[in-house]
Short mmCIF file of C-alpha atoms and ligand atoms in Angstrom, two decimals:
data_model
loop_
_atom_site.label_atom_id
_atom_site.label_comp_id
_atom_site.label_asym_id
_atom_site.label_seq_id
_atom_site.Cartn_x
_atom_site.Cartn_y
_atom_site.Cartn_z
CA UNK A 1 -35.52 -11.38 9.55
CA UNK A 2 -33.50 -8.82 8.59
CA UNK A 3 -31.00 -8.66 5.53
CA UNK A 4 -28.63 -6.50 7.05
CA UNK A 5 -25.48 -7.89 7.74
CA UNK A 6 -22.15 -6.21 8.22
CA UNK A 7 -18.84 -5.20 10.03
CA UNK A 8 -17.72 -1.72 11.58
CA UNK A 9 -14.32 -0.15 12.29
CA UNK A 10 -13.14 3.24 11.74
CA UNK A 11 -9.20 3.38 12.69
CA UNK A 12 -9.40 6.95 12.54
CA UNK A 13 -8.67 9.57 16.21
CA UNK A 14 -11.09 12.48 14.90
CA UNK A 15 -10.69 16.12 17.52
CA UNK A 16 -12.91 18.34 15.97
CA UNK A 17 -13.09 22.12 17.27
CA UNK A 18 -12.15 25.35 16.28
CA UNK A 19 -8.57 26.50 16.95
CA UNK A 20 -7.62 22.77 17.26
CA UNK A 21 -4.68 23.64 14.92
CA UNK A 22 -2.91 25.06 17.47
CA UNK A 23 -2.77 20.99 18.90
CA UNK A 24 -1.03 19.51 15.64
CA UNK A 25 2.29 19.46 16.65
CA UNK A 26 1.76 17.70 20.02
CA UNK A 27 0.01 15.13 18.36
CA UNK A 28 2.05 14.44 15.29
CA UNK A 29 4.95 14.28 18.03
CA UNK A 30 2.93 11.28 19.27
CA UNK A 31 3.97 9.52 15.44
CA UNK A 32 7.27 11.25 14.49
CA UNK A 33 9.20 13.57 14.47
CA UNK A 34 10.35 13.98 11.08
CA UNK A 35 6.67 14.72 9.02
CA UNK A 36 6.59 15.06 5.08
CA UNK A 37 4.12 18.35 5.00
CA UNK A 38 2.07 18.13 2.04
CA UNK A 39 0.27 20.71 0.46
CA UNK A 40 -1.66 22.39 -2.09
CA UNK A 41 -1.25 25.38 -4.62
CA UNK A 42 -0.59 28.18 -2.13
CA UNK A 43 -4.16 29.00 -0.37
CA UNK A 44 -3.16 27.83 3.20
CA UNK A 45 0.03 30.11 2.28
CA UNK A 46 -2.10 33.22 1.86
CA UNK A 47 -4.34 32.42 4.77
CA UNK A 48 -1.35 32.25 7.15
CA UNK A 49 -2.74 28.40 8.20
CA UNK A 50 0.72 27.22 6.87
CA UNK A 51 2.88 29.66 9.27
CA UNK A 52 0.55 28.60 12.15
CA UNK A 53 0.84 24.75 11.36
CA UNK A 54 4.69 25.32 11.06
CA UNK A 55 4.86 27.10 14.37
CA UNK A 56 2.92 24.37 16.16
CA UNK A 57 4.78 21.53 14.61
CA UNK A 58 8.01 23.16 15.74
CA UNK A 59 7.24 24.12 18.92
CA UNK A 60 7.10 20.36 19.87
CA UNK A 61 10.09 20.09 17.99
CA UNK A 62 8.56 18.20 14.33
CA UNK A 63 10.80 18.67 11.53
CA UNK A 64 9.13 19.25 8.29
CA UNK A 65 9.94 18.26 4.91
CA UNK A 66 7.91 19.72 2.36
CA UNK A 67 6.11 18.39 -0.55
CA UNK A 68 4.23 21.38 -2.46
CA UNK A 69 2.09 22.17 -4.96
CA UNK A 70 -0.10 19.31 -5.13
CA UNK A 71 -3.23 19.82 -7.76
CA UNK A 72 -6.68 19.09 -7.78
CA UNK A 73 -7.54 15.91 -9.36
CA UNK A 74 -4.28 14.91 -7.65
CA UNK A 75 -1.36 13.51 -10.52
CA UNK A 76 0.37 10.41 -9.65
CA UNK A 77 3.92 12.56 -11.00
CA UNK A 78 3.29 14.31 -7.52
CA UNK A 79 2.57 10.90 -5.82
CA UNK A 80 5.96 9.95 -6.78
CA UNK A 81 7.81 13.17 -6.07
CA UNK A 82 6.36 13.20 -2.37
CA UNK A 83 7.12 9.87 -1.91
CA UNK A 84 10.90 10.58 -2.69
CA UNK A 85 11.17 13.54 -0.62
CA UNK A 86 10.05 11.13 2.43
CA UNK A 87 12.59 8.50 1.39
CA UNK A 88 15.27 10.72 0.67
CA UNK A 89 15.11 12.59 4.46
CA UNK A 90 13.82 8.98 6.00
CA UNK A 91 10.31 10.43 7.08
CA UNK A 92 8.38 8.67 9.63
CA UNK A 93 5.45 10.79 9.58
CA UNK A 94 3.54 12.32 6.62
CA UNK A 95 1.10 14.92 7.38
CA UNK A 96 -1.76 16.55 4.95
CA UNK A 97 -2.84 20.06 5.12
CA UNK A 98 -5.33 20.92 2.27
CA UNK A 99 -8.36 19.98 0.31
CA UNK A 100 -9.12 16.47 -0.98
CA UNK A 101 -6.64 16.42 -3.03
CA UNK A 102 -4.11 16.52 -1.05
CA UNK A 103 -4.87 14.38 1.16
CA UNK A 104 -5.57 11.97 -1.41
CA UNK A 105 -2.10 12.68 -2.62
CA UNK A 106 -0.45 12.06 0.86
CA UNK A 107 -2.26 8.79 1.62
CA UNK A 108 -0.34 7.16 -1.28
CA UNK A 109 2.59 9.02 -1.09
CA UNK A 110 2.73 7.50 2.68
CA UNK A 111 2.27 3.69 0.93
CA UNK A 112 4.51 4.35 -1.77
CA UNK A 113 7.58 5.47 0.39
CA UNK A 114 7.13 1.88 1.44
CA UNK A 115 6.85 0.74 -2.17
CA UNK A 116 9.20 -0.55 -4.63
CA UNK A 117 6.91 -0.45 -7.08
CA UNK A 118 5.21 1.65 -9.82
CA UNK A 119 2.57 3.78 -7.27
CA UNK A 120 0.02 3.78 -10.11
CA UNK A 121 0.03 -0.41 -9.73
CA UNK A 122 -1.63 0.70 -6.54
CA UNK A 123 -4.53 2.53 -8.09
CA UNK A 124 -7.24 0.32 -9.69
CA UNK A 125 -7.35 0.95 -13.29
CA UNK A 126 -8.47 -2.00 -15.19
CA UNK A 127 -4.87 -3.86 -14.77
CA UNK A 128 -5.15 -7.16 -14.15
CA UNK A 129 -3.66 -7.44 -10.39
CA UNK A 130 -3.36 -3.72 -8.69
CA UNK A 131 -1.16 -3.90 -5.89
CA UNK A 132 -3.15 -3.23 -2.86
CA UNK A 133 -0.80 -1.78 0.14
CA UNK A 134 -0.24 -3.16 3.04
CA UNK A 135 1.57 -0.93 5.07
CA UNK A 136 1.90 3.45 4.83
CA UNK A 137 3.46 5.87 7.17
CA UNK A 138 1.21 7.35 9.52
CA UNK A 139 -0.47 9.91 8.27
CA UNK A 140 -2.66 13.19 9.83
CA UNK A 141 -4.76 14.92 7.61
CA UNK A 142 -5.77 18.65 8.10
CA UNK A 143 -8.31 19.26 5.75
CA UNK A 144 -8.94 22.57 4.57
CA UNK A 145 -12.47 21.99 2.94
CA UNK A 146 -15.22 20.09 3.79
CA UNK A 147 -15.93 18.00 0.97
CA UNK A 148 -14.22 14.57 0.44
CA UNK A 149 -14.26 12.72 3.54
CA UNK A 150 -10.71 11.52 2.64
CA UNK A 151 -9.70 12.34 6.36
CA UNK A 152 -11.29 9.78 7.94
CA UNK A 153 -11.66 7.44 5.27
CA UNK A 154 -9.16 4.30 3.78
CA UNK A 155 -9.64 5.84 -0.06
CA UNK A 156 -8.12 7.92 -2.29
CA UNK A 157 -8.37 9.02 -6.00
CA UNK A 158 -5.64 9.90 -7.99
CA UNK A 159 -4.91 10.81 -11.80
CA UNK A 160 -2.57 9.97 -14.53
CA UNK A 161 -1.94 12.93 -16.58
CA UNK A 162 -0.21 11.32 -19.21
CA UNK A 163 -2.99 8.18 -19.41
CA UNK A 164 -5.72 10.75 -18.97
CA UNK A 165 -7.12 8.16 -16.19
CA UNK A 166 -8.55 9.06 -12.61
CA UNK A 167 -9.26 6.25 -10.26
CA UNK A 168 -9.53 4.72 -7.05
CA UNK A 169 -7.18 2.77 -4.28
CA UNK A 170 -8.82 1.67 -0.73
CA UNK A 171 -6.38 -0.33 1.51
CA UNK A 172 -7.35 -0.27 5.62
CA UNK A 173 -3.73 0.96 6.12
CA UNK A 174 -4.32 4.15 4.02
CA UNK A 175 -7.08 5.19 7.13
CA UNK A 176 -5.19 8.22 8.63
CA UNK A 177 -3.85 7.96 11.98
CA UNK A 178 -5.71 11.19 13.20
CA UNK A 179 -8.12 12.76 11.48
CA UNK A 180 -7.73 16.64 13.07
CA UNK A 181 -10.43 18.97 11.78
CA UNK A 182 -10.28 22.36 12.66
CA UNK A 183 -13.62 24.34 10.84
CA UNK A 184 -11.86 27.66 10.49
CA UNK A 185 -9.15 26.70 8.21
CA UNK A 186 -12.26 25.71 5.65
CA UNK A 187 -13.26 30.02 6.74
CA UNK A 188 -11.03 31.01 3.38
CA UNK A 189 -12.81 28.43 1.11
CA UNK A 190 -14.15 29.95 -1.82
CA UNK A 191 -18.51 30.06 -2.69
CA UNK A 192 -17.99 28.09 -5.94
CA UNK A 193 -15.36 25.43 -3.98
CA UNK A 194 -18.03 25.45 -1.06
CA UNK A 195 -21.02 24.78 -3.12
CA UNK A 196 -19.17 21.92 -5.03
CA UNK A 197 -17.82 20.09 -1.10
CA UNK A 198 -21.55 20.47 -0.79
CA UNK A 199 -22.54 18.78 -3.58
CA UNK A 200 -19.71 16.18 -2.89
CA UNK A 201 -20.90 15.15 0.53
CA UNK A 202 -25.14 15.13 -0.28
CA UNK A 203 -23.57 12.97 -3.54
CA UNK A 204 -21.67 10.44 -1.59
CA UNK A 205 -25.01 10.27 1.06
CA UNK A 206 -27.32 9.92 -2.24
CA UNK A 207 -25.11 6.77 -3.78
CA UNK A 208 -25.11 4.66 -0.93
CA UNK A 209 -28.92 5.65 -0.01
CA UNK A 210 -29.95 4.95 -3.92
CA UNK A 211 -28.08 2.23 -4.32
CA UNK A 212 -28.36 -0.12 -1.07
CA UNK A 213 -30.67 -3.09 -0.89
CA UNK A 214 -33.53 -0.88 0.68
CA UNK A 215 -35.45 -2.03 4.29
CA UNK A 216 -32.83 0.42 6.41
CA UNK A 217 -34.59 2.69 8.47
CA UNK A 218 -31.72 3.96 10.83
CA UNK A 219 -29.50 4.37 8.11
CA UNK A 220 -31.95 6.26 5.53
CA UNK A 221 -32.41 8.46 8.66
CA UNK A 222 -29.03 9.06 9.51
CA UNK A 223 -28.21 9.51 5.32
CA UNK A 224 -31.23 12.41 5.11
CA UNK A 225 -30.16 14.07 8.40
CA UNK A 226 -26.83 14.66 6.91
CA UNK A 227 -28.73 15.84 3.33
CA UNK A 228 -30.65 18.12 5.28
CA UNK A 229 -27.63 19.47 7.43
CA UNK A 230 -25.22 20.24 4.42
CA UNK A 231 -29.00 21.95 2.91
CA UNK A 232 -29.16 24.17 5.54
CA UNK A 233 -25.35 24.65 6.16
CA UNK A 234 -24.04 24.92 2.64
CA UNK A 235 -25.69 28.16 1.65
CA UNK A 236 -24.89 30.11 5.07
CA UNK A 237 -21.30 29.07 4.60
CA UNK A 238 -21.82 30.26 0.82
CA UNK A 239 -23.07 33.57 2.12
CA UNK A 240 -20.52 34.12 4.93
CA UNK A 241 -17.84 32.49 4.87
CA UNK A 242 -16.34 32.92 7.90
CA UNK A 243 -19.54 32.00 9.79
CA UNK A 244 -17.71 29.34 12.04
CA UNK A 245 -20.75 27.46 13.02
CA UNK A 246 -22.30 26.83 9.18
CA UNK A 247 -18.31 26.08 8.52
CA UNK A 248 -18.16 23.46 11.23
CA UNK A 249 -21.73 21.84 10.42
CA UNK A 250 -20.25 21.35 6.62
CA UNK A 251 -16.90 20.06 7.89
CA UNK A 252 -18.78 17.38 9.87
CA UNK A 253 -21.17 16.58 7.52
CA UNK A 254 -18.59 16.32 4.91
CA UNK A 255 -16.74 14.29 7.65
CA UNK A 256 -19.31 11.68 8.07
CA UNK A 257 -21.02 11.23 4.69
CA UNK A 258 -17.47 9.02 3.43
CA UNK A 259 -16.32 7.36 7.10
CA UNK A 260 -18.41 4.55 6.58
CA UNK A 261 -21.23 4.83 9.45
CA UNK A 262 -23.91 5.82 7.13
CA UNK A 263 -23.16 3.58 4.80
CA UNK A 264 -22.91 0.93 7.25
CA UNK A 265 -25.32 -1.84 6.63
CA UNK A 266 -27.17 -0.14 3.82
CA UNK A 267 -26.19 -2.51 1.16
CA UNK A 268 -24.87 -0.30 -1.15
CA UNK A 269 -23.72 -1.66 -4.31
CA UNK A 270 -22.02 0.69 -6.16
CA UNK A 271 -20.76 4.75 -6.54
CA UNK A 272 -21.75 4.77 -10.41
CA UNK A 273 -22.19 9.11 -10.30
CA UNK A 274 -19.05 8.75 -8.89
CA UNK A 275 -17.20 6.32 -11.72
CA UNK A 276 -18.63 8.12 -14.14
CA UNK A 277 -17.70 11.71 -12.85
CA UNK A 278 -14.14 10.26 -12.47
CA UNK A 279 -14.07 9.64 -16.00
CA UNK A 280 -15.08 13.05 -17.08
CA UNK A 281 -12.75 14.60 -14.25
CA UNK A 282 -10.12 12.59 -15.90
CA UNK A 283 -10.42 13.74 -19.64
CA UNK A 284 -11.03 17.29 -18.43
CA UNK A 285 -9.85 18.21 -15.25
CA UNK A 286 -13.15 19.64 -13.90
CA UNK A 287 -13.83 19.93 -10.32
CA UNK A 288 -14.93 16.65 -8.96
CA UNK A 289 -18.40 18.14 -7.04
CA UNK A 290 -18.83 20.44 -10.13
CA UNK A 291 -18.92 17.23 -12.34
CA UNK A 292 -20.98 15.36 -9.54
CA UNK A 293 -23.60 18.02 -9.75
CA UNK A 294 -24.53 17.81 -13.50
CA UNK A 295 -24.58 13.57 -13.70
CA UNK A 296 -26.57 13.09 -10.19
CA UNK A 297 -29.21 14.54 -11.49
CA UNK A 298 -29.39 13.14 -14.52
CA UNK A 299 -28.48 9.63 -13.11
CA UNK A 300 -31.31 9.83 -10.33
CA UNK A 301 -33.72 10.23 -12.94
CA UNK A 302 -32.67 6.79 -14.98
CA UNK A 303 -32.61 5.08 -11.63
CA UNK A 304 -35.96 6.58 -10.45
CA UNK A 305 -37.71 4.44 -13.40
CA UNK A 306 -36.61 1.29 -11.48
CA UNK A 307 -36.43 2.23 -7.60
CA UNK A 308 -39.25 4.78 -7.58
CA UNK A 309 -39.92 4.35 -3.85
CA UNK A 310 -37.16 5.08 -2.67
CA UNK A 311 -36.96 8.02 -4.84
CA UNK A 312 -40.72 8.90 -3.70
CA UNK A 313 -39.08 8.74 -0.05
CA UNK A 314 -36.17 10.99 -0.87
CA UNK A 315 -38.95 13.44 -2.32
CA UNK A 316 -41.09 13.44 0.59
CA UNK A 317 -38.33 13.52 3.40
CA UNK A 318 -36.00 15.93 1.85
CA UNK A 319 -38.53 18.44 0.35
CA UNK A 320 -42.00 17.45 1.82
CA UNK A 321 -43.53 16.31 -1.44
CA UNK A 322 -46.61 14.50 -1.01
CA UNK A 323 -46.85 11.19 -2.90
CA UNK A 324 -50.16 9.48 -4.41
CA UNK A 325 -48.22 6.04 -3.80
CA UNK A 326 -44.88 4.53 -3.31
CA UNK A 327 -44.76 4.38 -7.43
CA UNK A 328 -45.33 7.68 -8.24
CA UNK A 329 -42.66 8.66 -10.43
CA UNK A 330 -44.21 11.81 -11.30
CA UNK A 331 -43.70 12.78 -7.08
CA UNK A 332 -39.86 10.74 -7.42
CA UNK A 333 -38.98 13.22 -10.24
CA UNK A 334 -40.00 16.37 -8.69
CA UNK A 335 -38.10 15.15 -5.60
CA UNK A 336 -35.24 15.16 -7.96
CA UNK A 337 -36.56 18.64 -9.79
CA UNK A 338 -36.21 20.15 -6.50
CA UNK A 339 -32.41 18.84 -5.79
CA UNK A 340 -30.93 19.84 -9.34
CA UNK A 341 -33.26 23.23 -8.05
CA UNK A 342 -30.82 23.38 -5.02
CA UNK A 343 -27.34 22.34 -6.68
CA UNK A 344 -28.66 25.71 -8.90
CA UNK A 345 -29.26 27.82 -6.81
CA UNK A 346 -25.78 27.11 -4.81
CA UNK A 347 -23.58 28.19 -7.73
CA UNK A 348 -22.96 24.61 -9.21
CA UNK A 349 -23.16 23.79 -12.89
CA UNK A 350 -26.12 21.18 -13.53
CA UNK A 351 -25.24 20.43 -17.51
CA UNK A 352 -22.26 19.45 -19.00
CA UNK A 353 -22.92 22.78 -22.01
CA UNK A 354 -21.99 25.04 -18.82
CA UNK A 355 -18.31 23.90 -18.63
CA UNK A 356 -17.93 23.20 -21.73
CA UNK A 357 -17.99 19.53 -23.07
CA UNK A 358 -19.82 18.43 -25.48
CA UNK A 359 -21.27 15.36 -26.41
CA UNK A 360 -18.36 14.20 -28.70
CA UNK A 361 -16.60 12.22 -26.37
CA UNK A 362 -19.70 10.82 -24.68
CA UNK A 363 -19.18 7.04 -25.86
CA UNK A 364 -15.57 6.89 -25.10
CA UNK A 365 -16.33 8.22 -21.64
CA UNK A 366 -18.80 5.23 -20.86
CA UNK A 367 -16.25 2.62 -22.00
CA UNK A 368 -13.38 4.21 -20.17
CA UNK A 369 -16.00 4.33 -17.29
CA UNK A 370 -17.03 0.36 -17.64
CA UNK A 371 -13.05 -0.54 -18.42
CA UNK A 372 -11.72 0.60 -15.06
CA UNK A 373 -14.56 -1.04 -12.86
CA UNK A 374 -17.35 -3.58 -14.05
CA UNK A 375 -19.37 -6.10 -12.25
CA UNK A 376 -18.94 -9.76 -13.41
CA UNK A 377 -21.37 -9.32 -16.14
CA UNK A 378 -19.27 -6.02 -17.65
CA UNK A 379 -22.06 -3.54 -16.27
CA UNK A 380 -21.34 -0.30 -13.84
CA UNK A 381 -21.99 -1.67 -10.65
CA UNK A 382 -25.34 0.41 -9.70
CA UNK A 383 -28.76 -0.08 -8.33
CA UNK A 384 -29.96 -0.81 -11.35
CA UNK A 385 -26.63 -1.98 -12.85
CA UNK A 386 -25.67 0.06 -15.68
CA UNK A 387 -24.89 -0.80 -19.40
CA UNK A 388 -22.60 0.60 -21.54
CA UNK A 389 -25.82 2.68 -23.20
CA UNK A 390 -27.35 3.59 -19.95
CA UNK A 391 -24.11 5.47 -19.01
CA UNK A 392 -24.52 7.16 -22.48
CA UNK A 393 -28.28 7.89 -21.70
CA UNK A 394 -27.23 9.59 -18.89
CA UNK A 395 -24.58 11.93 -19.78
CA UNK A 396 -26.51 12.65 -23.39
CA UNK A 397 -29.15 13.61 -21.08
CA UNK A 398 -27.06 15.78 -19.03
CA UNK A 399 -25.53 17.76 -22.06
O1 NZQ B 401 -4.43 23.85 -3.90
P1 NZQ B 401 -4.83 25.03 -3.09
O2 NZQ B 401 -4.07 26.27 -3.39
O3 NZQ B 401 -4.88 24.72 -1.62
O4 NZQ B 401 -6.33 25.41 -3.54
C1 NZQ B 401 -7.40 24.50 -3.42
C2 NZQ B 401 -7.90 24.05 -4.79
O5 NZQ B 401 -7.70 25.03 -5.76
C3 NZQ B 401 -8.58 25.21 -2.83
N1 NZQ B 401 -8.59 25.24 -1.34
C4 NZQ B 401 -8.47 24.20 -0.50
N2 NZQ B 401 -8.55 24.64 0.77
C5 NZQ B 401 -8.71 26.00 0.71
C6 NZQ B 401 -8.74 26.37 -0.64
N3 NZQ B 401 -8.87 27.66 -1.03
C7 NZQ B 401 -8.99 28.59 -0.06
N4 NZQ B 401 -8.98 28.28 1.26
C8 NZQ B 401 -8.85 27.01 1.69
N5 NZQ B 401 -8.90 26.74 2.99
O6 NZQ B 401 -9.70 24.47 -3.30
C9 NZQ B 401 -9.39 23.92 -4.59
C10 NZQ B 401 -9.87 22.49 -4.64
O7 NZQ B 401 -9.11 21.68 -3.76
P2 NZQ B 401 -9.24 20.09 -3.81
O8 NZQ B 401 -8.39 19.54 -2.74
O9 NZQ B 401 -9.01 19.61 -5.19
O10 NZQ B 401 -10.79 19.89 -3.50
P3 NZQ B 401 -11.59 18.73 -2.79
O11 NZQ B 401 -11.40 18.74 -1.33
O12 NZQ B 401 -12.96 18.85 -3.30
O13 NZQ B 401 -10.91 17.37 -3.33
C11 NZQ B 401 -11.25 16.85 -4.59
C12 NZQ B 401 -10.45 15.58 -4.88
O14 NZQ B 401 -10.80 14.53 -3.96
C13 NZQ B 401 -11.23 13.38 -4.69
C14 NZQ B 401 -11.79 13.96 -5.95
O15 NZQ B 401 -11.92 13.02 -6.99
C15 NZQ B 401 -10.78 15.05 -6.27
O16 NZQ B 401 -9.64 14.51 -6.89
N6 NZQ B 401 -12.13 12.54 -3.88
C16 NZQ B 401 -11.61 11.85 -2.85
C17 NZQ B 401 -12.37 11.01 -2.07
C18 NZQ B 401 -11.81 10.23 -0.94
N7 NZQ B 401 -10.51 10.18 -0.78
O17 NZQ B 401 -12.53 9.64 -0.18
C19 NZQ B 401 -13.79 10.79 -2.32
C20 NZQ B 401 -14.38 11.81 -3.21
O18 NZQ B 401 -15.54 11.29 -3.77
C21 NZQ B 401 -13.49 12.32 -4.29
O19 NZQ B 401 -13.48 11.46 -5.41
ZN1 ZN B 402 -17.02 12.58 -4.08
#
């Protein structure tokens, strides 16, 4: 019989095409009609994606209230300033138009205009009882780069500059309303930004394939169709950017590797790359699939001691390595050889030396790590689970 046992449902209205911009205003009218517009740092202003967004959201007659200058590794001072701009003009609507971040930022921002509280109670940082929402705004997200999978997921991840903390909240009414993704807004995405939304979406496939309870065919299928895809994809839309097609391959890639359908059934126990990368994002405000690319690899190869089929499979399926046995770990870690190969030969950074951290820090960064989320025995929760000294094993190895 089977282990698999689980439950499905994605709130989330996805239309997917190019030039499906020119549709946001008739569907936010379907929510509201008075939208907090969040955005970024200015790129969709230089593009001219802002004036076109404005013109369709006015056309159907949307009035905007905007909330700008959201930054990556999204601050939860900008959580609270967007969520008293939609108080203050009574917003029924919040829309995102940007990168993960800001969507990120919008998703609480639409649960804290709700909110009495302290927003940061909302994000889970090691405090004893986080508030978890229970109602938002509606929200559309119009992401900008394919990378997080934050429009069509319940999550987001948010910082506290003055803490120097970056961490989670999930809550089902943070799912966006409509999820509308139009591939050439992502045309004006820069290589190294494109190479790390690569990394980002092959990262969240690899956690939940590495660290689910094994014995799922369809979803190991479905996880190393999507590696494959964002292979193939990622470097054409690193080479021309405004190749539409390898733009809207990424964006759906992106899309699916963090909506839960992959995932699905696999058992996965943990995002440990991700906790840990957090951490470092958090102390240093790197770019999240930059920081991504140098632990994976490093964490693969600790967890390829203990699950060595699965990391023989990965080798075999992903770059047609030929295995002696499922335990060869000498075939597991040239599977793994190869990927840090790829993440290279993108543009990404595969050692923490190339943005410069050093291994100072490296034992505070593990107990921050273990502080804001620990299984009931204190460990990372991972496939194996990981002590505070594995977590230093890893990054030490990935100076
Ligand atoms: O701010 P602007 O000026 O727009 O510039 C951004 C930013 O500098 C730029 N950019 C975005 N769209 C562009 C563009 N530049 C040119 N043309 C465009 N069309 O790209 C830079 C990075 O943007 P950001 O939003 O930070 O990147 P990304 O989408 O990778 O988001 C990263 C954030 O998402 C979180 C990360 O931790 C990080 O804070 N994550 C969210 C997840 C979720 N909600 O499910 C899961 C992820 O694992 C991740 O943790
Ligand atoms: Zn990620």
């Amino acid at each position: 019989m089977s282990a698999m046992k689980f439950e499905y449902q994605n709130p989330t209205r996805l239309i997917f095409g190019v030039g499906t911009l020119a549709q946001l205003g008739k569907v936010a009218k379907e929510y509201g009609t008075r939208a907090l517009l969040v955005t970024g740092g200015g790129s969709i202003k230089r593009s001219g994606i802002f004036d076109r967004a404005l013109k369709s959201l006015s056309e159907a007659g949307v009035s905007i209230f905007e909330c700008a200058g959201v930054e990556p590794n999204p601050r939860i001072s900008s959580v609270k300033r967007g969520a008293a701009t939609a108080r203050e003009n009574h917003c029924d609507l919040v829309i995102a138009l940007g990168g993960g971040s800001t969507m990120d930022a919008a998703k609480v921002m639409a649960a804290a205009a709700l909110y009495d509280g302290d927003p940061w109670n909302m994000i889970i940082h090691g405090q004893p009882d986080p508030y978890i929402p229970t109602q938002a705004l509606p929200l559309i997200t119009v992401p900008t780069l394919a990378a997080t999978g934050s429009e069509m997921n319940s999550g987001a991840v948010i910082s506290n500059e003055e803490t120097k903390e970056k961490s989670f909240v999930q809550a089902r009414c943070l799912y966006p309303k409509v999820a509308l993704l139009d591939p050439e807004l992502t045309a004006s995405v820069p290589k190294d930004q494109t190479a790390y939304g690569t990394c980002d979406l092959i990262t969240h496939i690899t956690e939940g394939y590495f660290n689910g309870s094994g014995d799922t065919p369809i979803q190991d299928r479905f996880a190393e169709g999507v590696i494959l895809t964002a292979m193939e994809y990622g470097p054409k839309a690193i080479a021309n950017g405004n190749d539409l097609n390898a733009r809207a391959q990424l964006q759906w890639a992106a899309t699916v590797a963090l909506n839960g359908w992959v995932q699905s059934g696999s058992g996965s126990v943990g995002y440990p790359v991700h906790m840990i990368e957090h951490t470092l994002s958090a102390h240093h405000d790197i770019a999240h699939g930059a920081g991504l690319a140098i632990v994976n690899p490093s964490w693969m190869r600790f967890a390829a001691k203990t699950n060595t089929p699965k990391f023989v499979q990965f080798a075999t399926r992903i770059f047609g390595l030929t295995a002696k046995g499922s335990d060869d770990l000498e075939c597991a870690l040239a599977g793994i050889d190869r990927f840090e190969a790829f993440l290279k030969s993108i543009g990404c950074p595969t050692h923490l030396s190339e943005i410069g951290i050093d291994g100072q820090l490296i034992e505070t960064y593990a107990k921050e790590t273990l502080r804001i989320t620990h299984d009931k025995d204190g460990n990372l929760s991972a496939r194996p689970p990981m002590t505070e000294a594995d977590i230093v094993a890893v990054l030490r190895a990935a100076l």
